[in-house]
mmCIF file of C-alpha atoms and ligand atoms in Angstrom:
data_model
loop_
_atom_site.group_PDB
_atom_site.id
_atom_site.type_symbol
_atom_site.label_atom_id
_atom_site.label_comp_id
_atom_site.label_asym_id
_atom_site.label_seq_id
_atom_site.Cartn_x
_atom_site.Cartn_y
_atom_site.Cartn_z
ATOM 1 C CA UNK H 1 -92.256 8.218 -17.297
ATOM 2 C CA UNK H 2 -88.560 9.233 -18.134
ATOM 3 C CA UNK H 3 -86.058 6.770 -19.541
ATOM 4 C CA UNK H 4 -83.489 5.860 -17.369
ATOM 5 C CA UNK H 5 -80.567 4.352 -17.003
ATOM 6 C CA UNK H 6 -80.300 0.583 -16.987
ATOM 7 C CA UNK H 7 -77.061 -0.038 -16.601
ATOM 8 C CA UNK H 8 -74.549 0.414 -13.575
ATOM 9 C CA UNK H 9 -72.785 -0.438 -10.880
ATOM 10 C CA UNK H 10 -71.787 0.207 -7.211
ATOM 11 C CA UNK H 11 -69.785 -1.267 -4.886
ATOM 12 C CA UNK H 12 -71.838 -4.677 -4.505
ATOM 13 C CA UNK H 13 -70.304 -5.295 -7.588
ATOM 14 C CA UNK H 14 -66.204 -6.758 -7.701
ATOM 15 C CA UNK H 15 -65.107 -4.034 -9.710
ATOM 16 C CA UNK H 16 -66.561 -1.071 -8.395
ATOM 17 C CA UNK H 17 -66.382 1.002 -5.100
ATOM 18 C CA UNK H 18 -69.126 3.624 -6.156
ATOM 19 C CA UNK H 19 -71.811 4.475 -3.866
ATOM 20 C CA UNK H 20 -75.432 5.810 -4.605
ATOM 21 C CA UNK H 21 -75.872 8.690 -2.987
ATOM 22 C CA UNK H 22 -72.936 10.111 -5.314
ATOM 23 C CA UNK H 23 -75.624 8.876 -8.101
ATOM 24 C CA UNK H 24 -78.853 10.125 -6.744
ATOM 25 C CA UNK H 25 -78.535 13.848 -7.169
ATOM 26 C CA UNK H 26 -77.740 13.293 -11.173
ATOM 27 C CA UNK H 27 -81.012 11.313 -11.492
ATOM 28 C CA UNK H 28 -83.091 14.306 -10.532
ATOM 29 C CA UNK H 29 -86.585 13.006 -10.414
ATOM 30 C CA UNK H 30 -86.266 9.362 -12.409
ATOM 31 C CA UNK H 31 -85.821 6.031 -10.851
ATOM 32 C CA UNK H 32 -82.431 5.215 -10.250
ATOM 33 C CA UNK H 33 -81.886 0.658 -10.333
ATOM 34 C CA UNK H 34 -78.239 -0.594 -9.668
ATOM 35 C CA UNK H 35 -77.061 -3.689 -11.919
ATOM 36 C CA UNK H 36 -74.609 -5.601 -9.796
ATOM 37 C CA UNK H 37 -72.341 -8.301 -11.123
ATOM 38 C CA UNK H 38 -72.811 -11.976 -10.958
ATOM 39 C CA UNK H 39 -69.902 -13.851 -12.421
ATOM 40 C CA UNK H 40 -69.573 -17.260 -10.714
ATOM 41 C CA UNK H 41 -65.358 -18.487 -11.434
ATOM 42 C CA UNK H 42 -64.727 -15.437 -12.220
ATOM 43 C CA UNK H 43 -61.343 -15.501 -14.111
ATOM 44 C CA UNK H 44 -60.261 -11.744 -13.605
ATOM 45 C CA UNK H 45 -60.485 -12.442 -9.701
ATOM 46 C CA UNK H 46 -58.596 -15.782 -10.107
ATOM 47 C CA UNK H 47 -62.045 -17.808 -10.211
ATOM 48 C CA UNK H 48 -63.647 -16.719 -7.542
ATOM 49 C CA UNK H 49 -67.828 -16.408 -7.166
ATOM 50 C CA UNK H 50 -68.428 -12.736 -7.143
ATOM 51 C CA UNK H 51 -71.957 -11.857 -6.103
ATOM 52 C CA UNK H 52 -73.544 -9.092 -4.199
ATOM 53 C CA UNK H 53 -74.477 -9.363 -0.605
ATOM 54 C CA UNK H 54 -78.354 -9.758 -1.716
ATOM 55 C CA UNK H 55 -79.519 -9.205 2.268
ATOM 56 C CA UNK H 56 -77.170 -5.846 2.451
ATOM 57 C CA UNK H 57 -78.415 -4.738 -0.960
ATOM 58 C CA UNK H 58 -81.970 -4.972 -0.735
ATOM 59 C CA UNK H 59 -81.419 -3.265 2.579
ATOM 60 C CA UNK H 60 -79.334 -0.157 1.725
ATOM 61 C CA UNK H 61 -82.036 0.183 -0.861
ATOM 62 C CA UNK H 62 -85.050 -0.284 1.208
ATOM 63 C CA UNK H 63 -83.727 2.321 3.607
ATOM 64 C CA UNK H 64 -82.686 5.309 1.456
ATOM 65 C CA UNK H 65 -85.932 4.376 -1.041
ATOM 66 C CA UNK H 66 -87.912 6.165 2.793
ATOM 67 C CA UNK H 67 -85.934 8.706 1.446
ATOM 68 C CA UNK H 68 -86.353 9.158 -2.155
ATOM 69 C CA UNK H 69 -89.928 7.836 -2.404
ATOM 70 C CA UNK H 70 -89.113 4.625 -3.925
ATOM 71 C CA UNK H 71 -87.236 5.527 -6.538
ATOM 72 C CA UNK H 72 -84.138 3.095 -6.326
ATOM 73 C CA UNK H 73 -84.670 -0.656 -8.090
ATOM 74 C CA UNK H 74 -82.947 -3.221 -7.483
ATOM 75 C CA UNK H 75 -81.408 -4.894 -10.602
ATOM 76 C CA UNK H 76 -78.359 -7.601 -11.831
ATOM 77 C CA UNK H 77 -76.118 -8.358 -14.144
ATOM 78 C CA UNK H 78 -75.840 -11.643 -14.938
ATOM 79 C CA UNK H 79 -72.840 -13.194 -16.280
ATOM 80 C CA UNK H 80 -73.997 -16.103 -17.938
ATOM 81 C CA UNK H 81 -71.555 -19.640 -18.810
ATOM 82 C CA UNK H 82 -73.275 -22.958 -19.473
ATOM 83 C CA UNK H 83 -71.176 -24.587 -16.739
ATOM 84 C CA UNK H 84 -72.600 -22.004 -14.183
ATOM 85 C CA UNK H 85 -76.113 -22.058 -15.064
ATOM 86 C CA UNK H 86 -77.260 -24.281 -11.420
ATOM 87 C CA UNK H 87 -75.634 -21.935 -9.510
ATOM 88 C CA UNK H 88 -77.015 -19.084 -10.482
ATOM 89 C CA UNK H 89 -80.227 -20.456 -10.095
ATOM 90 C CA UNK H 90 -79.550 -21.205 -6.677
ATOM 91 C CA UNK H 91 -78.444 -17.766 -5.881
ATOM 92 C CA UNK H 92 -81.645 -16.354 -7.620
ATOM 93 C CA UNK H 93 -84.301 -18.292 -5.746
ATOM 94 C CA UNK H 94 -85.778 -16.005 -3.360
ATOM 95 C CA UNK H 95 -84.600 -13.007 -4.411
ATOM 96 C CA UNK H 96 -86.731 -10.133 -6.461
ATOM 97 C CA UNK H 97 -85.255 -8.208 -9.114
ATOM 98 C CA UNK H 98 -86.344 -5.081 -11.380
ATOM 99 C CA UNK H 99 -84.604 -5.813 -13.921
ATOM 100 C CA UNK H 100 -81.738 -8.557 -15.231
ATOM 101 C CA UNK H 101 -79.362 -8.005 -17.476
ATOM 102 C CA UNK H 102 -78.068 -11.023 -19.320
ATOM 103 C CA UNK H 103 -74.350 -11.162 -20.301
ATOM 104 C CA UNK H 104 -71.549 -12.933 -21.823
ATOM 105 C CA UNK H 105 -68.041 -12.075 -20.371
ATOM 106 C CA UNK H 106 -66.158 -15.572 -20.228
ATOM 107 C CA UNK H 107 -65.635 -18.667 -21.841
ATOM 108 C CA UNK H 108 -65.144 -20.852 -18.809
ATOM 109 C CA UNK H 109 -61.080 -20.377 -19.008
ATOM 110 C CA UNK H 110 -60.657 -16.779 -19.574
ATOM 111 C CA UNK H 111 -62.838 -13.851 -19.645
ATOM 112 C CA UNK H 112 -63.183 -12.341 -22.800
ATOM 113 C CA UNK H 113 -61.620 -9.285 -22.184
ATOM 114 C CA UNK H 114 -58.133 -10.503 -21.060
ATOM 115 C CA UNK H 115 -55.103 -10.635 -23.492
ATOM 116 C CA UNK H 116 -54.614 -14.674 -23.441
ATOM 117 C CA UNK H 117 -58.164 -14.318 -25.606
ATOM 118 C CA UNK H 118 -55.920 -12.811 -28.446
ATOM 119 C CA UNK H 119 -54.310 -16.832 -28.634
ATOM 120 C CA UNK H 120 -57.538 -17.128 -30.432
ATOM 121 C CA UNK H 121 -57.836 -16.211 -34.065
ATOM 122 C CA UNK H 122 -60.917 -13.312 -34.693
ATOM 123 C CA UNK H 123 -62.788 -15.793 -36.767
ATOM 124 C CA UNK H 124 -62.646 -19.030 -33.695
ATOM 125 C CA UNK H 125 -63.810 -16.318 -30.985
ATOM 126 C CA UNK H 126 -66.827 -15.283 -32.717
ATOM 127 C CA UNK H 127 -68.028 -18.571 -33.243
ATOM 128 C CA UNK H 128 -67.342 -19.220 -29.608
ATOM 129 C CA UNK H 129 -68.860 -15.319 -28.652
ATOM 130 C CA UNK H 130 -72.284 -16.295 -30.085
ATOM 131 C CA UNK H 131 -72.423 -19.960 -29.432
ATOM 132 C CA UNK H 132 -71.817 -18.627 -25.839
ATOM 133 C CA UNK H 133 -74.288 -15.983 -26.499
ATOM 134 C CA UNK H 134 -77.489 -18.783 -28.158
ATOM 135 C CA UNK H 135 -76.717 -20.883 -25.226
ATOM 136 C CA UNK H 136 -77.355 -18.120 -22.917
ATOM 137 C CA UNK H 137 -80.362 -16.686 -24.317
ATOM 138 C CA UNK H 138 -82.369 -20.041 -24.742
ATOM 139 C CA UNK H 139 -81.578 -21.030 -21.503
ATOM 140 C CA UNK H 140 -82.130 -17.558 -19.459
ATOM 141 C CA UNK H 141 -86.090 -17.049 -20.415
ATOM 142 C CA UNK H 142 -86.435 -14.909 -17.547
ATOM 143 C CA UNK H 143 -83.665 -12.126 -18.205
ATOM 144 C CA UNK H 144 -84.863 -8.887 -19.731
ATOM 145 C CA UNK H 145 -82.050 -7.253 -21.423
ATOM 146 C CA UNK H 146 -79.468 -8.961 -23.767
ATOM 147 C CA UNK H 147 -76.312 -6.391 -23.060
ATOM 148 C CA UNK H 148 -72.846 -5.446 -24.878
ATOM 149 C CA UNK H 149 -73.561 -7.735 -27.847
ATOM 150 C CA UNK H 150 -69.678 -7.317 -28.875
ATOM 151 C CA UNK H 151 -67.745 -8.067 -25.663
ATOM 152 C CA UNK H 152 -66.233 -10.437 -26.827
ATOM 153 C CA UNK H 153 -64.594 -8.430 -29.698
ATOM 154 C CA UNK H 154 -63.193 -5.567 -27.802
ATOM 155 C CA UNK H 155 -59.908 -6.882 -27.993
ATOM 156 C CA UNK H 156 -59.780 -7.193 -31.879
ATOM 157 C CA UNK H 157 -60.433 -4.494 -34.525
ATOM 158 C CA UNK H 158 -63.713 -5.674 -36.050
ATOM 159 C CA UNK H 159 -65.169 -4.763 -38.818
ATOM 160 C CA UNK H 160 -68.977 -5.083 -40.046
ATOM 161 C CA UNK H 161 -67.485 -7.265 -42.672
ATOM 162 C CA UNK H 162 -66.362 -9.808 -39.787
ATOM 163 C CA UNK H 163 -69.695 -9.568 -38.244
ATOM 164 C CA UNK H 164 -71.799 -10.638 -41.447
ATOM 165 C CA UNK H 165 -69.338 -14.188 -41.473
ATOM 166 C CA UNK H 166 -71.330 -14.996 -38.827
ATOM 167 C CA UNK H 167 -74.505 -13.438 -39.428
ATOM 168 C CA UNK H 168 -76.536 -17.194 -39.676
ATOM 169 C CA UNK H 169 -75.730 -17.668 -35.656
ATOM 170 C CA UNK H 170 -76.050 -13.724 -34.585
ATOM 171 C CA UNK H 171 -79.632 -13.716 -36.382
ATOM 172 C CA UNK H 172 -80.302 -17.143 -34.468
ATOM 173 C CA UNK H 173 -78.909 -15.497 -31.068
ATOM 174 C CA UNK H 174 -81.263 -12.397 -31.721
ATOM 175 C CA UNK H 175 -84.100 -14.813 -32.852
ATOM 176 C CA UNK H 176 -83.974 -16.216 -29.884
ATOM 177 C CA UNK H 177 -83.589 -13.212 -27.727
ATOM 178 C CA UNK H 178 -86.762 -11.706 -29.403
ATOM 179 C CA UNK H 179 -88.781 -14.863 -28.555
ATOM 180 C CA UNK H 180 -87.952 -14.678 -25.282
ATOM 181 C CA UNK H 181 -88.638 -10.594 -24.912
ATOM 182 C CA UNK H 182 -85.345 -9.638 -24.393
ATOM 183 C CA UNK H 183 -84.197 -5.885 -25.260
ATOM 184 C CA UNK H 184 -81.244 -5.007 -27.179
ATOM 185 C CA UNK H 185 -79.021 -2.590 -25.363
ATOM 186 C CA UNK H 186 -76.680 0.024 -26.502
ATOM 187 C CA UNK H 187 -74.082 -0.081 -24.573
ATOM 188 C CA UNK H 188 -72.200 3.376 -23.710
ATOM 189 C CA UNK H 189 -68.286 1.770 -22.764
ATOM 190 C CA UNK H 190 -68.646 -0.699 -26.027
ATOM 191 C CA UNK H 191 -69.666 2.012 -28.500
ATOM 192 C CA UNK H 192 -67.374 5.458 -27.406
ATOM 193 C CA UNK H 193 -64.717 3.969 -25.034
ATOM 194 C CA UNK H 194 -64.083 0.668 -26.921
ATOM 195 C CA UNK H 195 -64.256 1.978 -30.174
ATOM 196 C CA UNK H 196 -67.374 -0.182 -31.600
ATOM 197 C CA UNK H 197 -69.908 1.938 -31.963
ATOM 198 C CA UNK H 198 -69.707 1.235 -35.922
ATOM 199 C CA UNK H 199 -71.024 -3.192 -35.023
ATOM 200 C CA UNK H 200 -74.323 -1.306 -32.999
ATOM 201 C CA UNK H 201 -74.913 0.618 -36.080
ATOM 202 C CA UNK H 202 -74.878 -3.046 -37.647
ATOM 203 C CA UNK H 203 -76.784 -5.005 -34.778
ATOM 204 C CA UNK H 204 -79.588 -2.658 -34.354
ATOM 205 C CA UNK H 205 -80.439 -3.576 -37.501
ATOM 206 C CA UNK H 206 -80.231 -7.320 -37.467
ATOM 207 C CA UNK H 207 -82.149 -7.635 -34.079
ATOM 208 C CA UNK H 208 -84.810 -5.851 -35.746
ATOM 209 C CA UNK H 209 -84.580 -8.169 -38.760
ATOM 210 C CA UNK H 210 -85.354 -10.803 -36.248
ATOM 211 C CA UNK H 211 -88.240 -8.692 -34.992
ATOM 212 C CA UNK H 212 -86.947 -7.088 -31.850
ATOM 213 C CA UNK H 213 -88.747 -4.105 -31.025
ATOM 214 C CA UNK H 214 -87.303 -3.624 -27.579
ATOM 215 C CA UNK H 215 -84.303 -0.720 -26.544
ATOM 216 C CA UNK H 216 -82.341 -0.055 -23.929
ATOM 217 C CA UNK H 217 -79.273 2.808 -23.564
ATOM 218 C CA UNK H 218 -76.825 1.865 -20.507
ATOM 219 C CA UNK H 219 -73.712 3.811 -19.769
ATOM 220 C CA UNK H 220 -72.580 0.725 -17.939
ATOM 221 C CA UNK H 221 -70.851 3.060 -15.465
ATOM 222 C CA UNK H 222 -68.892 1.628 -12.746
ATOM 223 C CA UNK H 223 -68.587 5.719 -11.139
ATOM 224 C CA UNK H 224 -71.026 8.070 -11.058
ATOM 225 C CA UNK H 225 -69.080 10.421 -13.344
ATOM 226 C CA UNK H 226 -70.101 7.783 -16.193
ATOM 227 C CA UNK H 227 -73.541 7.832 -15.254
ATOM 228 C CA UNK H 228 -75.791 8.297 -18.384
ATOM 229 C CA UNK H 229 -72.461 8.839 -20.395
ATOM 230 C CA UNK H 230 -73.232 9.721 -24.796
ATOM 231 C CA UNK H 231 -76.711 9.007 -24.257
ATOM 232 C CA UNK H 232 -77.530 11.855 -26.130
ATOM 233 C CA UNK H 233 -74.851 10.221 -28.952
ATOM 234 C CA UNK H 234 -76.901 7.002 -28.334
ATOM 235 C CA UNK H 235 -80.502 7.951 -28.591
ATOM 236 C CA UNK H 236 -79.202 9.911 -31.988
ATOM 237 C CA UNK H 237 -78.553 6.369 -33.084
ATOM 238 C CA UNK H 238 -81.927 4.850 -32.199
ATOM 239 C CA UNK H 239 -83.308 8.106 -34.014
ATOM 240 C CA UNK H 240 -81.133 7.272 -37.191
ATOM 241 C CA UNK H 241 -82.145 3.374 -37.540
ATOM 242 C CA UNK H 242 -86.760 4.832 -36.629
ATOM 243 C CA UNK H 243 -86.514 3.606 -33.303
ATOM 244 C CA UNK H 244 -88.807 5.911 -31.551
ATOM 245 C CA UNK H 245 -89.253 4.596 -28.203
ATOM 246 C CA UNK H 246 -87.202 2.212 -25.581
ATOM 247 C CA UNK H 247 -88.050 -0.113 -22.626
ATOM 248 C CA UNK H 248 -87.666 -0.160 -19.302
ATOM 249 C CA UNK H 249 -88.467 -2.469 -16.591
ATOM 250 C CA UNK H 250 -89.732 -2.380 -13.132
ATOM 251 C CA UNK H 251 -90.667 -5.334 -11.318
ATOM 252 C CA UNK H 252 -89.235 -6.890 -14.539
ATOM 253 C CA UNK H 253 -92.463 -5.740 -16.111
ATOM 254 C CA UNK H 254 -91.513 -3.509 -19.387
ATOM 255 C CA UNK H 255 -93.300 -0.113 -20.145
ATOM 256 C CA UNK H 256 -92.244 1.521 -23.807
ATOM 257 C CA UNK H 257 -91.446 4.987 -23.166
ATOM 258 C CA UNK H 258 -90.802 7.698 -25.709
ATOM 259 C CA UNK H 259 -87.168 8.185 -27.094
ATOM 260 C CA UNK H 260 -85.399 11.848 -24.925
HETATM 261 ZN ZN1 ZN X 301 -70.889 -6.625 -18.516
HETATM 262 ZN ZN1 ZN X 302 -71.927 -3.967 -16.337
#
C-alpha cells in the first residue's frame, strides 16, 4: 500500500468549500479519506457548533466509492476542549470513522489562532497549549493521530529554546499520546506556510524519546491545490531523524507502510 494523505478538508468542513472530485484525479490509484472539522463553540464562527452533516457525508462517499472502488474513507478532525468533551461524544455515537484526528485549536474563549491570543505572554500560552493538549490526549483514547503539535504558537516567533521550558509537560503530552497509540503528524501549513518547520525538527525527536514509533505527513489542505503539499520536503525530514516508515489507518486500524 501507498501512503496517503491524512489530512484534509472539503466543504463539510466550516472553512472550506472544496469538493472531491477536484481531489480524486491527484490521488491516482491511493485511497483518498476526508478529515472534516468538529469544533463545538467555535470562536472564529462566533461560537457556533460546526460539524459535518454525518448522514450527507457518509452518503456522498458511499455513492462515488461505486465509482472509485472504495477508495474514499471517511475521517474527522476533532477539535478537542475539556468543556466540550460530552458533546462530542454524543455526536460520535453511531457513527464509523477511518481515521480521527485529534486537535487543539481553542482555549474555550478564543481560538488559538486569533490575535486577542497575543494578550497572552509566549511563556502563559504554552503552559495553557499543552495542558490543553495532556487533557486531550488522556481523555481521547480512541483518536489515532495527535496533529499540528504547535498551533498554538503560530502567532509567536518560537524558538526551540522556548519549547525545551516546557519540555517536562510536552514529554508528558507525548507520553501519553504514545500509550494511547497515537501518531505524530507533520503537518504541511505548520511547517512551510507558518514558518515552524524548525519545532518538528525538535518534536520528532521528543515523541520518539517517549517511544512513539508512529508517522503521519498531512498537507492539511482546505483546496485541492494543497493536496499532498512539501511532502516530498516532509518525508526528507522523517528520512533525516531514521524514520523509515509511517502509519496509516483504515477502519481506524493502522498498517506501517514504507517511507515514498
Ligand atoms: Zn486543525
Ligand atoms: Zn485540518
Amino acid at each position: 500500500m501507498k501512503y496517503y494523505d491524512q489530512h484534509m478538508h472539503t466543504y463539510y468542513s466550516y472553512d472550506s468549500e472544496e469538493h472531491f472530485e477536484n481531489y480524486l484525479p491527484l490521488a491516482d490509484d491511493k485511497f483518498l479519506v476526508t478529515t472534516e472539522h468538529l469544533d463545538f463553540h467555535n470562536p472564529y464562527t462566533g461560537y457556533q457548533d460546526d460539524s459535518a452533516d454525518y448522514e450527507a457525508y457518509a452518503a456522498e462517499i458511499a455513492k462515488l466509492n461505486e465509482t472509485y472502488n472504495g477508495r474514499i474513507l471517511k475521517g474527522i478532525e476533532i477539535g478537542y476542549t475539556p468543556g466540550d468533551r460530552n458533546e462530542i461524544r454524543d455526536y460520535l455515537k453511531g457513527k464509523t470513522y477511518d481515521v480521527m484526528l485529534l486537535s487543539v485549536h481553542q482555549n474555550g474563549k478564543y481560538d488559538f489562532m486569533q490575535k486577542e491570543i497575543l494578550e497572552q505572554t509566549l511563556e502563559e500560552t504554552l503552559e495553557e497549549y499543552y495542558s490543553l493538549m495532556l487533557a486531550a490526549v488522556t481523555d481521547f483514547k480512541e483518536a489515532n493521530i495527535l496533529t499540528h503539535f504547535e498551533y498554538g504558537l503560530r502567532l509567536y516567533d518560537v524558538t526551540v529554546a522556548d519549547l525545551e521550558k516546557v519540555e517536562p509537560l510536552l514529554l508528558q503530552v507525548f507520553k501519553k499520546a504514545v500509550e494511547n497509540n497515537l501518531a505524530f503528524e507533520l503537518n504541511s501549513k505548520s511547517m512551510f506556510k507558518y514558518g515552524n518547520a524548525h519545532l518538528y525538527e525538535y518534536g520528532i525527536e521528543l515523541y520518539k524519546e517517549a517511544g512513539g514509533t508512529l508517522f503521519t505527513v498531512g498537507s492539511d489542505a482546505h483546496v485541492a491545490a494543497d493536496y499532498e503539499a512539501h511532502f516530498v520536503d516532509m518525508f526528507a525530514m522523517l528520512g533525516r531523524h531514521g524514520v523509515e516508515e509511517l502509519v496509516v489507518f483504515k477502519n481506524q486500524q493502522p498498517t506501517m507502510v514504507k517511507r515514498p
